[in-house]
Coordinates of C-alpha atoms in Angstrom, one line a residue:
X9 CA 0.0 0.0 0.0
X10 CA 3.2 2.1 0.6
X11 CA 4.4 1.4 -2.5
X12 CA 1.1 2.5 -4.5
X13 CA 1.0 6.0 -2.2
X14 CA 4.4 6.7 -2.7
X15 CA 4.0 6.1 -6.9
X16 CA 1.2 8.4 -6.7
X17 CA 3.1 10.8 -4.6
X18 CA 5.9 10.6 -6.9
X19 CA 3.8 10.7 -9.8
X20 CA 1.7 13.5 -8.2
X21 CA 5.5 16.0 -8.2
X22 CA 6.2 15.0 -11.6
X23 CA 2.8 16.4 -13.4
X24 CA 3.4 20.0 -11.1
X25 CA 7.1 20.2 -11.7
X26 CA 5.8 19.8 -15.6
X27 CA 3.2 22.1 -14.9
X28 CA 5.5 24.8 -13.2
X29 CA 7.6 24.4 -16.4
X30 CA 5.0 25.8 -18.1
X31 CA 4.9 28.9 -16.5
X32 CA 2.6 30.1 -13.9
X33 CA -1.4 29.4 -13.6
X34 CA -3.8 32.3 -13.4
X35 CA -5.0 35.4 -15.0
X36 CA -7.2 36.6 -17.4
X37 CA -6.9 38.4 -21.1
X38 CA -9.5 40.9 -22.1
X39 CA -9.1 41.6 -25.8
X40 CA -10.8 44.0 -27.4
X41 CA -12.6 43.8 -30.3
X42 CA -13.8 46.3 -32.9
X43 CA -16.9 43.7 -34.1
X44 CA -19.1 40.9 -32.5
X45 CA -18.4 37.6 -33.5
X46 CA -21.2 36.5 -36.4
X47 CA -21.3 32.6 -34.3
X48 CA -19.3 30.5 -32.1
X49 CA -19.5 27.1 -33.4
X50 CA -16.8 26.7 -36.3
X51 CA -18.6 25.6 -39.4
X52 CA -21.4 28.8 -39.1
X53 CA -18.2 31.3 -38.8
X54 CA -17.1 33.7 -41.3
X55 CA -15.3 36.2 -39.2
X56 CA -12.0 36.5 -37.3
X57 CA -13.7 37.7 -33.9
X58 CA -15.7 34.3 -34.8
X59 CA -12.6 32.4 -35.2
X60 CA -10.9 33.6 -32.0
X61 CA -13.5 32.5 -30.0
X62 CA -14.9 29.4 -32.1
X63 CA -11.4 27.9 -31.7
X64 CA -10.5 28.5 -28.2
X65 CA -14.0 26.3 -27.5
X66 CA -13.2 23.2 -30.3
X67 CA -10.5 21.1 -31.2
X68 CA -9.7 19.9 -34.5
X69 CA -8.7 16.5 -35.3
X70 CA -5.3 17.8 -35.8
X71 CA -3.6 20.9 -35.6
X72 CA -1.4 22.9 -38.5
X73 CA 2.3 23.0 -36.4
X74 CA 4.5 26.4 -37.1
X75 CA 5.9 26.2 -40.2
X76 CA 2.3 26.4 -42.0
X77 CA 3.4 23.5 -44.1
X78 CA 0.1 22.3 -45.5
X79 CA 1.4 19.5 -48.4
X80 CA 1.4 16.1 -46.6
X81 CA 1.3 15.8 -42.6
X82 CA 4.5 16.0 -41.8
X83 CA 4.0 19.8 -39.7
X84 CA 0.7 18.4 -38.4
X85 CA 0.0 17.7 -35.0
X86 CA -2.2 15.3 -33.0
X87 CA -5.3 17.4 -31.4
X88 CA -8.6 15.4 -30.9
X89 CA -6.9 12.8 -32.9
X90 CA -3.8 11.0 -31.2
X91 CA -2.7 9.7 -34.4
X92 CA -3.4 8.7 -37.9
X93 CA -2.3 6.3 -40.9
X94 CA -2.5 6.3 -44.8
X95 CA -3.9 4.0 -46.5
X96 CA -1.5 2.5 -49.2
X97 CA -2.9 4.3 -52.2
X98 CA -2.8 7.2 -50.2
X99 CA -6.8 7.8 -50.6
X100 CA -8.0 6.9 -47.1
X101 CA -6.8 8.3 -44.0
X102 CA -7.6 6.5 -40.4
X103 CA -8.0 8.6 -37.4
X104 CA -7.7 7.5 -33.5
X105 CA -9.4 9.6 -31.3
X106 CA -7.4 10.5 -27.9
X107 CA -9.9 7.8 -25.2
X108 CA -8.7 11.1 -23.0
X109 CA -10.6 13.5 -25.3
X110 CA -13.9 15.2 -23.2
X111 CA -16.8 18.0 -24.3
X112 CA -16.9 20.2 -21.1
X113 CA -20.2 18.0 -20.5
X114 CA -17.7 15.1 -20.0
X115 CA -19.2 13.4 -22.6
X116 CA -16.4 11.3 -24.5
X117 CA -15.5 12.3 -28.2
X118 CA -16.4 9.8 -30.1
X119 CA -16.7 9.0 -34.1
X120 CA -20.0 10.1 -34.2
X121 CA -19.1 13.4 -33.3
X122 CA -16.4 13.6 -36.3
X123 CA -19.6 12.0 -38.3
X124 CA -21.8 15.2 -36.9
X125 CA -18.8 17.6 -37.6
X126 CA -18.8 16.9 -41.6
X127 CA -22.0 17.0 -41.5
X128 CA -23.0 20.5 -40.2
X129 CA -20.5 21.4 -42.7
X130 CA -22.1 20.2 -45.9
X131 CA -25.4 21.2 -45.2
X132 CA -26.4 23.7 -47.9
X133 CA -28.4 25.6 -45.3
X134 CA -25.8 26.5 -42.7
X135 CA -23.8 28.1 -45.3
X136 CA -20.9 27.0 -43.8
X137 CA -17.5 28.7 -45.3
X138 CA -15.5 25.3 -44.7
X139 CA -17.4 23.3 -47.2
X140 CA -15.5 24.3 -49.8
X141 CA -12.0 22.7 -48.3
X142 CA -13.8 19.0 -48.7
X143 CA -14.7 19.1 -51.8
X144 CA -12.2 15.9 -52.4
X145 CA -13.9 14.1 -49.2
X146 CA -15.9 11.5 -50.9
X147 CA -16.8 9.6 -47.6
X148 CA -16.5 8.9 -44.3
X149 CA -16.8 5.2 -42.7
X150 CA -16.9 4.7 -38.6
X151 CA -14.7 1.7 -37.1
X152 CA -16.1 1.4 -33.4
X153 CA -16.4 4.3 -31.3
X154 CA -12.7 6.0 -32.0
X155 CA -12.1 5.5 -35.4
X156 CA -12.8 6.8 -38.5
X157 CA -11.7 6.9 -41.8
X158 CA -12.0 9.6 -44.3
X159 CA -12.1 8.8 -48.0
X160 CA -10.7 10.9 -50.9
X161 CA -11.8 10.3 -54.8
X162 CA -8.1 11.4 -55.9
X163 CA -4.6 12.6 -54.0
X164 CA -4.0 16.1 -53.9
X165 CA -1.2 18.0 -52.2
X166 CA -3.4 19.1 -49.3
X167 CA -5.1 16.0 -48.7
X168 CA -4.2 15.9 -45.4
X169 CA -5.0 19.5 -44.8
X170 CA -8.5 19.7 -45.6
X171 CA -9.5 17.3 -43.7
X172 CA -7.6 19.2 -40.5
X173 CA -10.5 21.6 -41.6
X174 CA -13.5 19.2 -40.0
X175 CA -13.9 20.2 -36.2
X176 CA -15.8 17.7 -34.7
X177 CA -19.1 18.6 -32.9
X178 CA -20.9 16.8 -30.3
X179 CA -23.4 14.7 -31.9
X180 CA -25.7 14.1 -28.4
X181 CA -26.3 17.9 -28.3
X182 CA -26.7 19.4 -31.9
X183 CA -30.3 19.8 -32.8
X184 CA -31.9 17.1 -34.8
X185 CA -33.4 19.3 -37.5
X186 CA -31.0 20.0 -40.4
X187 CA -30.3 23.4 -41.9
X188 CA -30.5 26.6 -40.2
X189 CA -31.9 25.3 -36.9
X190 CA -28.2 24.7 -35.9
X191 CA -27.5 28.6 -36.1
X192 CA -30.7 30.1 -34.0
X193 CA -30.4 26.8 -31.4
X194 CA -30.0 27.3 -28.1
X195 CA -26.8 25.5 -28.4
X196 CA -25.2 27.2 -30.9
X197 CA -26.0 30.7 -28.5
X198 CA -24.1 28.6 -25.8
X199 CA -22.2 26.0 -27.3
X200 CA -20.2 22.9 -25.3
X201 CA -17.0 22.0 -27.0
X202 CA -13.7 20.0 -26.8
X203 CA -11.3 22.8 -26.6
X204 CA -9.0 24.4 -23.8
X205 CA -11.7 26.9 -22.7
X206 CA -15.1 26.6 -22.2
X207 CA -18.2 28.8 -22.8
X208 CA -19.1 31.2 -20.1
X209 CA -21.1 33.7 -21.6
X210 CA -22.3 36.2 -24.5
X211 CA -23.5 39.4 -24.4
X212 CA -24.5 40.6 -27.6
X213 CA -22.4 43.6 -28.9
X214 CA -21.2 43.7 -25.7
X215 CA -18.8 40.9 -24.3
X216 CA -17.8 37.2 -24.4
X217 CA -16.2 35.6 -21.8
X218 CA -14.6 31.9 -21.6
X219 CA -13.2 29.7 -18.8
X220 CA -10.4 27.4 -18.7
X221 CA -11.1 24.0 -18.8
X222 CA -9.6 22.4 -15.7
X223 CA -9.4 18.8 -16.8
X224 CA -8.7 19.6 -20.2
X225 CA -7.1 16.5 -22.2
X226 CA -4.0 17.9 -23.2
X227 CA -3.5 19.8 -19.9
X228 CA -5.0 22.8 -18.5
X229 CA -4.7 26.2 -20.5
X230 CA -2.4 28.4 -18.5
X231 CA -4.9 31.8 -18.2
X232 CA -7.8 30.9 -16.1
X233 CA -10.0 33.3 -18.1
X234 CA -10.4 34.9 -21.6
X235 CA -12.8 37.8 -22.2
X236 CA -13.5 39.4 -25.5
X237 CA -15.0 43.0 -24.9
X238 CA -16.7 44.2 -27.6
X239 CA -16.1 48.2 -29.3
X240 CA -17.4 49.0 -32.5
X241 CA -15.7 52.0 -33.0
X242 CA -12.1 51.5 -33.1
X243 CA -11.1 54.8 -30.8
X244 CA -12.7 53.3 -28.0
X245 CA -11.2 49.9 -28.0
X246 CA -7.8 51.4 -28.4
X247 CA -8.6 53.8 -25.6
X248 CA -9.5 50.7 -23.6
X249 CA -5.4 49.3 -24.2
X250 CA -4.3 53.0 -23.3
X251 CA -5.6 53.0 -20.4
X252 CA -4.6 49.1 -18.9
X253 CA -8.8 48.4 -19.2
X254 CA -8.1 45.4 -22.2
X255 CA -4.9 44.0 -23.1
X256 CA -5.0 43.3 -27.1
X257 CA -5.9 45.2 -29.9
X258 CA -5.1 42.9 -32.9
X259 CA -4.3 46.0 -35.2
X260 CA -2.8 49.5 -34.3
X261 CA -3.3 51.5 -37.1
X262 CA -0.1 53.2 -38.5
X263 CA -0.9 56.5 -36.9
X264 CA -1.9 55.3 -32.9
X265 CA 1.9 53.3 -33.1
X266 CA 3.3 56.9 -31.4
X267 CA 0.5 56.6 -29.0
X268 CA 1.0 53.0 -28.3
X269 CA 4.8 53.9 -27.2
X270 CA 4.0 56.7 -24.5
X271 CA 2.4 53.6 -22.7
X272 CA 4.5 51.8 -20.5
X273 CA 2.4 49.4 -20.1
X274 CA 1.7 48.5 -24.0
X275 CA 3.9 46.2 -25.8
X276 CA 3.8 46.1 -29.8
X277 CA 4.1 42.5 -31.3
X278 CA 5.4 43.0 -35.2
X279 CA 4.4 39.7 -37.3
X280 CA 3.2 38.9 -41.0
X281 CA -0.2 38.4 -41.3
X282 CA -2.5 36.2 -43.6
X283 CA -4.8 39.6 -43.8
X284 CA -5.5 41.3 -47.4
X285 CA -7.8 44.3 -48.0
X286 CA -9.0 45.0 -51.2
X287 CA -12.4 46.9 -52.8
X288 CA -14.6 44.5 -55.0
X289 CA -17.2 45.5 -57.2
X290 CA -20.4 43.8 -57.5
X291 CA -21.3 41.8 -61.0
X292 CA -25.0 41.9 -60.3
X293 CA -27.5 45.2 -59.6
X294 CA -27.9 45.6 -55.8
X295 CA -31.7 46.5 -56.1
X296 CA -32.1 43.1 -58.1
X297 CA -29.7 40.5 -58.1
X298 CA -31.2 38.5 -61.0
X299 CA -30.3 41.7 -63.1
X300 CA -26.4 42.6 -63.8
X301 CA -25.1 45.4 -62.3
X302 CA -25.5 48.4 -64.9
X303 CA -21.8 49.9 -64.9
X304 CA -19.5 47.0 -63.3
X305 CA -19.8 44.1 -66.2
X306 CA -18.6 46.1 -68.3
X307 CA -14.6 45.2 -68.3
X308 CA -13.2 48.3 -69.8
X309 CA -15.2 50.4 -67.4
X310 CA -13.4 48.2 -64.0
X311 CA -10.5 48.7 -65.4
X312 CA -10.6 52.4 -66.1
X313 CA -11.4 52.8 -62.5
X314 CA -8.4 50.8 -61.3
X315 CA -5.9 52.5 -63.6
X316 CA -7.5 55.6 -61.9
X317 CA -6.4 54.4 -58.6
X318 CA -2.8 54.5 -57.5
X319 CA -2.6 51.7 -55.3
X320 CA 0.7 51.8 -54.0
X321 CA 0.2 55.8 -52.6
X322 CA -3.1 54.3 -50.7
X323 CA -0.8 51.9 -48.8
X324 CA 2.0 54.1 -48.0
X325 CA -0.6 57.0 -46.7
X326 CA -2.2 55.0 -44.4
X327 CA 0.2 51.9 -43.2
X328 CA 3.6 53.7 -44.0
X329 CA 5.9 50.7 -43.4
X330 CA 3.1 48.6 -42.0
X331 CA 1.7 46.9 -45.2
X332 CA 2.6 46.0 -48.5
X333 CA 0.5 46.5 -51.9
X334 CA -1.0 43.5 -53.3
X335 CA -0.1 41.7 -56.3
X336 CA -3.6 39.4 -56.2
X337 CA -6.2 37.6 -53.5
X338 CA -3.0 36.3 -52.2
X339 CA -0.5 36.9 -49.2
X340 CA 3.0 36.8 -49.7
X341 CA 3.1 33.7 -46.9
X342 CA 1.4 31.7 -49.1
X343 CA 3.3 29.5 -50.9
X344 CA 1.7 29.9 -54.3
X345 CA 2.1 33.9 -53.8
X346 CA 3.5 35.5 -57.2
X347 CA 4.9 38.9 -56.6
X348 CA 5.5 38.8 -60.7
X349 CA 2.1 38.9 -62.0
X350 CA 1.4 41.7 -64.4
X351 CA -0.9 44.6 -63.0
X352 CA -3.1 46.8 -64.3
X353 CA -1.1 49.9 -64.3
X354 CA -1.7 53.1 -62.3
X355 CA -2.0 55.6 -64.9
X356 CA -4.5 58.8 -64.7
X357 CA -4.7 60.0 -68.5
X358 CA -5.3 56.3 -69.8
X359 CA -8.1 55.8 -67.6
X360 CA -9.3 59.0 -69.3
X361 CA -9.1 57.8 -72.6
X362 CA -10.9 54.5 -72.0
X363 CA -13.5 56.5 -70.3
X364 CA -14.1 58.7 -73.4
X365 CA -14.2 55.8 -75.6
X366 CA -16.5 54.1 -73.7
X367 CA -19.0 57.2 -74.0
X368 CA -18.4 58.7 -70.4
X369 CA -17.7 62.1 -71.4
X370 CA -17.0 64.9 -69.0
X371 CA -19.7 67.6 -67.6
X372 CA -18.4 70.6 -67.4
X373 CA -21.2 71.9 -64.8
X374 CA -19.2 69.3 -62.0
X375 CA -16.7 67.4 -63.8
X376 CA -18.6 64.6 -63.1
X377 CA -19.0 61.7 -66.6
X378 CA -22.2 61.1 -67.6
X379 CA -23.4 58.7 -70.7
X380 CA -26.7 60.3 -71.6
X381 CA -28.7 61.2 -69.0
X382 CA -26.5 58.7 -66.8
X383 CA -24.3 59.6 -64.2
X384 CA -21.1 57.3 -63.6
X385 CA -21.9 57.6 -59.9
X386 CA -21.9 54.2 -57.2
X387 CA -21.5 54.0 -53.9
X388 CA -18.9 51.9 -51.7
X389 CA -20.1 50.4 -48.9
X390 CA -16.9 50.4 -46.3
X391 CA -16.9 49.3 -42.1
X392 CA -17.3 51.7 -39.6
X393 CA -15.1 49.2 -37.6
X394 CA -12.2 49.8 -39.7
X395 CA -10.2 52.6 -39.8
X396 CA -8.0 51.4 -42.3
X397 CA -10.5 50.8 -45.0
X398 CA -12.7 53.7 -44.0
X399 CA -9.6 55.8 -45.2
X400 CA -8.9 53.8 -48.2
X401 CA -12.1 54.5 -49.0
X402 CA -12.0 58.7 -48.7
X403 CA -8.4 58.2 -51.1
X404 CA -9.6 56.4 -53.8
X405 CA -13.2 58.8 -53.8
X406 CA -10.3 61.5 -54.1
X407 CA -8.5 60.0 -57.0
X408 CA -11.2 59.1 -58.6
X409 CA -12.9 62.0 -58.7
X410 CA -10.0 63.6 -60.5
X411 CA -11.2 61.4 -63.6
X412 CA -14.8 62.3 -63.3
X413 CA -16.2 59.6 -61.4
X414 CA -18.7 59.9 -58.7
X415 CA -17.8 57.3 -55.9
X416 CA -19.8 58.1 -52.7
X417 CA -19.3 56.3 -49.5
X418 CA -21.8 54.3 -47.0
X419 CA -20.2 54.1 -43.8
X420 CA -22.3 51.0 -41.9
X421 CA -21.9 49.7 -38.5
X422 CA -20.7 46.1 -38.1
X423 CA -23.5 44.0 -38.4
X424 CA -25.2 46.1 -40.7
X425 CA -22.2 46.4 -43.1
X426 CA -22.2 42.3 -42.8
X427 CA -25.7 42.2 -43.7
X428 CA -25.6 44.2 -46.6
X429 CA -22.0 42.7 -48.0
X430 CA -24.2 39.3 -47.9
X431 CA -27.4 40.4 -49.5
X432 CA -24.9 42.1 -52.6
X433 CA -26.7 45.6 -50.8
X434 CA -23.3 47.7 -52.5
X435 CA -22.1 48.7 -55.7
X436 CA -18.0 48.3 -54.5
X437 CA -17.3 47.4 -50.9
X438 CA -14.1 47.9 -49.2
X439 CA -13.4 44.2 -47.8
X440 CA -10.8 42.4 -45.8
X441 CA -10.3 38.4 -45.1
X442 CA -8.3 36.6 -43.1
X443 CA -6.8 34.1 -45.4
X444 CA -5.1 30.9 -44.5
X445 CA -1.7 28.9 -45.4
X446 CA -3.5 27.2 -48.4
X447 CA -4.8 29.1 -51.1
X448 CA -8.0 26.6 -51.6
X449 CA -9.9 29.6 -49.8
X450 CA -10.0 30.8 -53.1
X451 CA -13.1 29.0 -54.3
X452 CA -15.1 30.3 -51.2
X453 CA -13.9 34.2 -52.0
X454 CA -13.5 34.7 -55.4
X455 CA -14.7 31.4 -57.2
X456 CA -18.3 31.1 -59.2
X457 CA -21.2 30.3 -56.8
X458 CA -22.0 26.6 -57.4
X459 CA -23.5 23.5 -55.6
X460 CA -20.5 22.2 -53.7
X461 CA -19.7 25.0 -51.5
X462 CA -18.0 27.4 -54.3
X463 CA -18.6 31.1 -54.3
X464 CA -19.8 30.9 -50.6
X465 CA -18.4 34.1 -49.8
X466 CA -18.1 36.0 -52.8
X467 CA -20.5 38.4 -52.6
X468 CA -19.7 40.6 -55.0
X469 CA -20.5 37.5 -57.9
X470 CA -17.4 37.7 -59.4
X471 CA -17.5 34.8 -62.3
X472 CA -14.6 33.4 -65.1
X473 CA -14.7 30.0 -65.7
X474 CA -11.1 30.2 -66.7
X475 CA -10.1 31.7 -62.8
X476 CA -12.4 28.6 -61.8
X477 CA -10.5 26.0 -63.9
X478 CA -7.2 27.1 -62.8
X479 CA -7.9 27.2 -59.1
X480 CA -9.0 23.4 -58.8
X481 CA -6.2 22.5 -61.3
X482 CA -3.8 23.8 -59.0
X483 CA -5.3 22.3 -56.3
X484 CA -6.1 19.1 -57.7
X485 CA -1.7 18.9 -58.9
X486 CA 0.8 17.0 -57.0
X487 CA 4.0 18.1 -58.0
X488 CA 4.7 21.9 -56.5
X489 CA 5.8 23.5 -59.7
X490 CA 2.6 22.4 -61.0
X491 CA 0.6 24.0 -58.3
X492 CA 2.3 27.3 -58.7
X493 CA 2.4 27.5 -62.7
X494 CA -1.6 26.8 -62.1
X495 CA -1.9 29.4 -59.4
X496 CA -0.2 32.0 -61.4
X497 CA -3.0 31.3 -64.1
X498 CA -5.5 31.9 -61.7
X499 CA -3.6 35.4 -60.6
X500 CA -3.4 36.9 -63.9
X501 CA -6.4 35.7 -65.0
X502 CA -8.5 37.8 -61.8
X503 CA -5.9 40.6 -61.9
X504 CA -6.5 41.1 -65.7
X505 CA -10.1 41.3 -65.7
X506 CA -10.1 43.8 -62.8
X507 CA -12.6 42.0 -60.3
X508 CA -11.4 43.7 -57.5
X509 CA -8.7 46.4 -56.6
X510 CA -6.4 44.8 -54.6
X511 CA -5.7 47.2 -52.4
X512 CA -2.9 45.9 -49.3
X513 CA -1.3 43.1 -47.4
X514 CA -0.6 44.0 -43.7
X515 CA 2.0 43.7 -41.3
X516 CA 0.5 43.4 -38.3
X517 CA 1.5 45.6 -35.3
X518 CA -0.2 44.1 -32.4
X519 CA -0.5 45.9 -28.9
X520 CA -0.5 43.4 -25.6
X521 CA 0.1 44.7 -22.1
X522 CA 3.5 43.8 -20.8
X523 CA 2.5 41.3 -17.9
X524 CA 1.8 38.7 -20.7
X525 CA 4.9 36.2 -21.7
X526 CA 3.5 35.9 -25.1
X527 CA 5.2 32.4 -27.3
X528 CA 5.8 33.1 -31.0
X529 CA 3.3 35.5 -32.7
X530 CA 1.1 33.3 -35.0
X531 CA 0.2 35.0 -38.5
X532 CA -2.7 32.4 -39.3
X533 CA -4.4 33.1 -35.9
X534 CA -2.7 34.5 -33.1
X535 CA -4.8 33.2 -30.8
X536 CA -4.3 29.6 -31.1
X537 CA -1.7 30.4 -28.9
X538 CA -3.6 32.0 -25.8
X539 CA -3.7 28.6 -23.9
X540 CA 0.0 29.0 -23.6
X541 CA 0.2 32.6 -22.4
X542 CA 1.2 33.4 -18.5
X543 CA 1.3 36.6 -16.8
X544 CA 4.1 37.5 -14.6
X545 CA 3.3 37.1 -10.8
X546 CA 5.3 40.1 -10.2
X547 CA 2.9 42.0 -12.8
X548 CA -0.8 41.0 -11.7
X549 CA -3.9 43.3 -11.9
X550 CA -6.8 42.5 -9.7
X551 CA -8.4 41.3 -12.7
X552 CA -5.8 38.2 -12.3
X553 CA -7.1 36.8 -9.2
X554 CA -8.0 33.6 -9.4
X555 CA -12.0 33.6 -10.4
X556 CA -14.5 32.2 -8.1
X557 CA -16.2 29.1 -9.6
X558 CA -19.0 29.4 -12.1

């Protein structure tokens, strides 16, 4: 008996002397946030507050490592799945479920739930943005309660990586009615998951707030609380850092870095980002959407307007140092990015000339181009939540105006500018994503809208069979040079036919108060991270006591 109390003794020294290596337990995060998340349970989220949240609450099957490598497995790691094999052909995949693995119900994970997971995902009417990655997934065949197998029709590069993109969700508590039951359930408002941190609470517009998970599977998260508090105009949220009330703000904006130095307290974090913005124009008539749009379908006339625009002047007035132009819907962290592809040049007087010839001819009474009795006059629908864009925005109404066209601006709230970018409610909007390491986002952003997930978030309608062709080839190759000569099809192809302006790639310039010993910044979600973040016992705030139970 002495023997068994001394093992568990011995055993009991071991897990805190690995737990003090760690770092230290306790503390809580507020980040603030310039928008609400849109939903907390992965498949229904399309924004990054969504994400941040969404996978602090899940676990994946497995887990993207550092490098962002996403051909073959080799920089995955083991999450809700402890490991995996290939089939010899290299068309199945078999995963083991950790027999550790809990929801915060304590309910085990099971195969059913990775069965539930791809299946929230390819319902049509949760217009879920991930259904696009699994395109390949033919099937998906349960052995015993924690084992499954996922079947492909052909081997692609990112095999492995798109099926990292099925979060498993927990079949016993998911509504039984398909389609968009999931998104107004009572579950989805307060979901149970399998990740570090559990839910808390949500107040609308206001704040979100999560709890570590003490028992978690792969050891408890090191912060014992993470609260997102919500501020839809960016001053306020940065005034929140300023003054030691939140401790992240995602994005300073090039002129609030001085600011962010006279505080003490505030440390910036530099990193590359996966963030583009750009302006799209909309393909179909916002008042009708069965109608095309009456000036953007014409080609000559987009690409007037982005000769008009000089691209590279927007970036440097706004970011200075702290973003790049960009080439294409692409970051240069991608690994199919192509700084070479050929733009459409920023040249005033040529824009000019293809107006003319197009019959936009200059008013004198306003300088303003009319064709009949028609005004060249649309609006741009931009975020009041972004800074940034907002003054990309006011720039490029400047420059063009100098060539006679009439852009006005709609400044929306969040969750109006959301609803409105999804109805098509905008003749150009000023948009941003948050892209990942793989560039198969591509047929959810940019590709035509189609029955198996393509198009899902192109609002705008954007549609070239030839942009669509080159996408899947690329993704559908094996051999890398393949992949890229594709990709650089698909760039020049969208570039060309001006469906966007492609406006800038960021550098992120993060701001986190100093108490926080942060690990490596990640670029494809910082916050993937957080479990692993400990505040320095000789820097607590009251907010860092250890939480009463709830």
């Amino acid at each position: 008996m002495r023997r068994i109390v001394l093992a568990f003794a011995l055993s009991l020294l071991a897990a805190c002397a690995g737990d003090a290596a760690r770092g230290p337990v306790g503390g809580t995060v507020i980040i603030a946030a310039a928008a609400d998340a849109d939903a907390l349970v992965p498949p229904l989220v399309g924004s990054s507050q969504g994400r941040l949240v969404s996978e602090l609450l899940f676990d994946r099957l497995v887990e993207i490592g550092p490098s962002l490598n996403t051909v073959g497995d080799a920089d995955f790691r083991g999450r809700l799945a402890e490991r995996w094999n290939w089939s010899a052909d290299s068309l199945a995949i078999t995963f083991f479920l950790d027999p550790d693995a809990r929801w915060h119900d304590g309910q085990p994970v099971v195969a059913a739930d990775v069965v539930a997971g791809l299946s929230v995902i390819r319902d049509p009417a949760n217009g879920s943005s991930l259904r696009v990655n699994l395109v390949g997934l033919d099937s998906l065949t349960v052995q015993g309660e924690r084992q499954v197998t996922m079947h492909f029709g052909r081997r692609t590069a990112e095999q492995f990586y798109a099926a990292s993109m099925i979060f498993p969700l927990p079949a016993h508590l998911l509504p039984t009615d398909s389609g968009s039951a999931l998104r107004t359930s009572t579950y989805a408002r307060a979901p149970v998951g399998s990740g570090p941190y559990r839910f808390v609470s949500w107040e609308p517009l206001s704040r979100i707030e999560l709890a570590a998970v003490e028992d978690h599977y792969r050891g408890r998260a090191r912060l014992d609380r993470v609260v997102v508090s919500i501020s839809p105009e960016p001053a306020t949220g940065l005034a929140k850092i300023w003054a030691e009330e939140a401790d992240v703000w995602e994005i300073v904006p090039a002129g609030d870095i001085a600011e962010a130095v006279r505080h003490p307290h505030v440390r910036l974090v530099s990193s590359t980002a996966f963030d583009y913005g750009f302006a799209a124009f909309n393909f179909r008539d916002p008042r009708n959407r069965e109608r095309p749009h009456p000036f953007f379908t014409d080609r000559g006339l987009r690409r007037a307007i982005a000769m008009a625009v000089d691209r590279p002047a927007i970036v440097r007035a706004i970011f200075d140092t702290l973003a790049m132009p960009l080439y294409g819907p692409f970051v240069r962290l991608q690994h199919t990015a192509d700084t070479t592809i050929r733009q459409i040049p920023f040249d005033r007087a040529a824009a000019a000339t293809i107006l003319d010839s197009l019959g936009w001819r200059v008013d004198p009474r306003d300088g303003i181009r009319r064709r009949g009795t028609q005004r060249l006059r649309f609006t741009t629908l931009v975020p009041g939540s972004s800074r940034n864009r907002e003054r990309a925005a006011v720039l490029m109404q400047e420059q063009l105006r100098q060539v006679g066209v009439d852009m006005q601006i709609e400044r929306a709230e969040n969750r109006t500018f959301t609803a409105k970018r999804e109805a098509g409610q905008f003749d150009m909007v000023v948009g941003g994503w948050l892209t990942t390491p793989s560039p198969r986002g591509l047929r959810g952003t940019w590709a035509t809208n189609s029955a198996d997930g393509q198009g899902t978030q192109n609002d705008g309608r954007y549609s070239n069979s030839a942009f669509d062709a080159a996408v899947i080839a690329g993704l559908d190759a094996l051999e890398p040079a393949d992949v890229r000569r594709h990709f650089r099809e698909a760039y020049q192809i969208i570039v060309d036919d001006a469906a966007a302006l492609f406006l800038y790639e960021l550098r992120v310039m993060a701001a986190v108060h100093r108490r926080f010993t942060l690990p490596a910044w990640r670029p494809d979600g910082w916050w993937r991270t957080l479990p692993e973040w400990t505040v320095d016992p000789a820097q607590r705030l009251p907010r860092d006591a250890r939480p009463t139970a709830n």
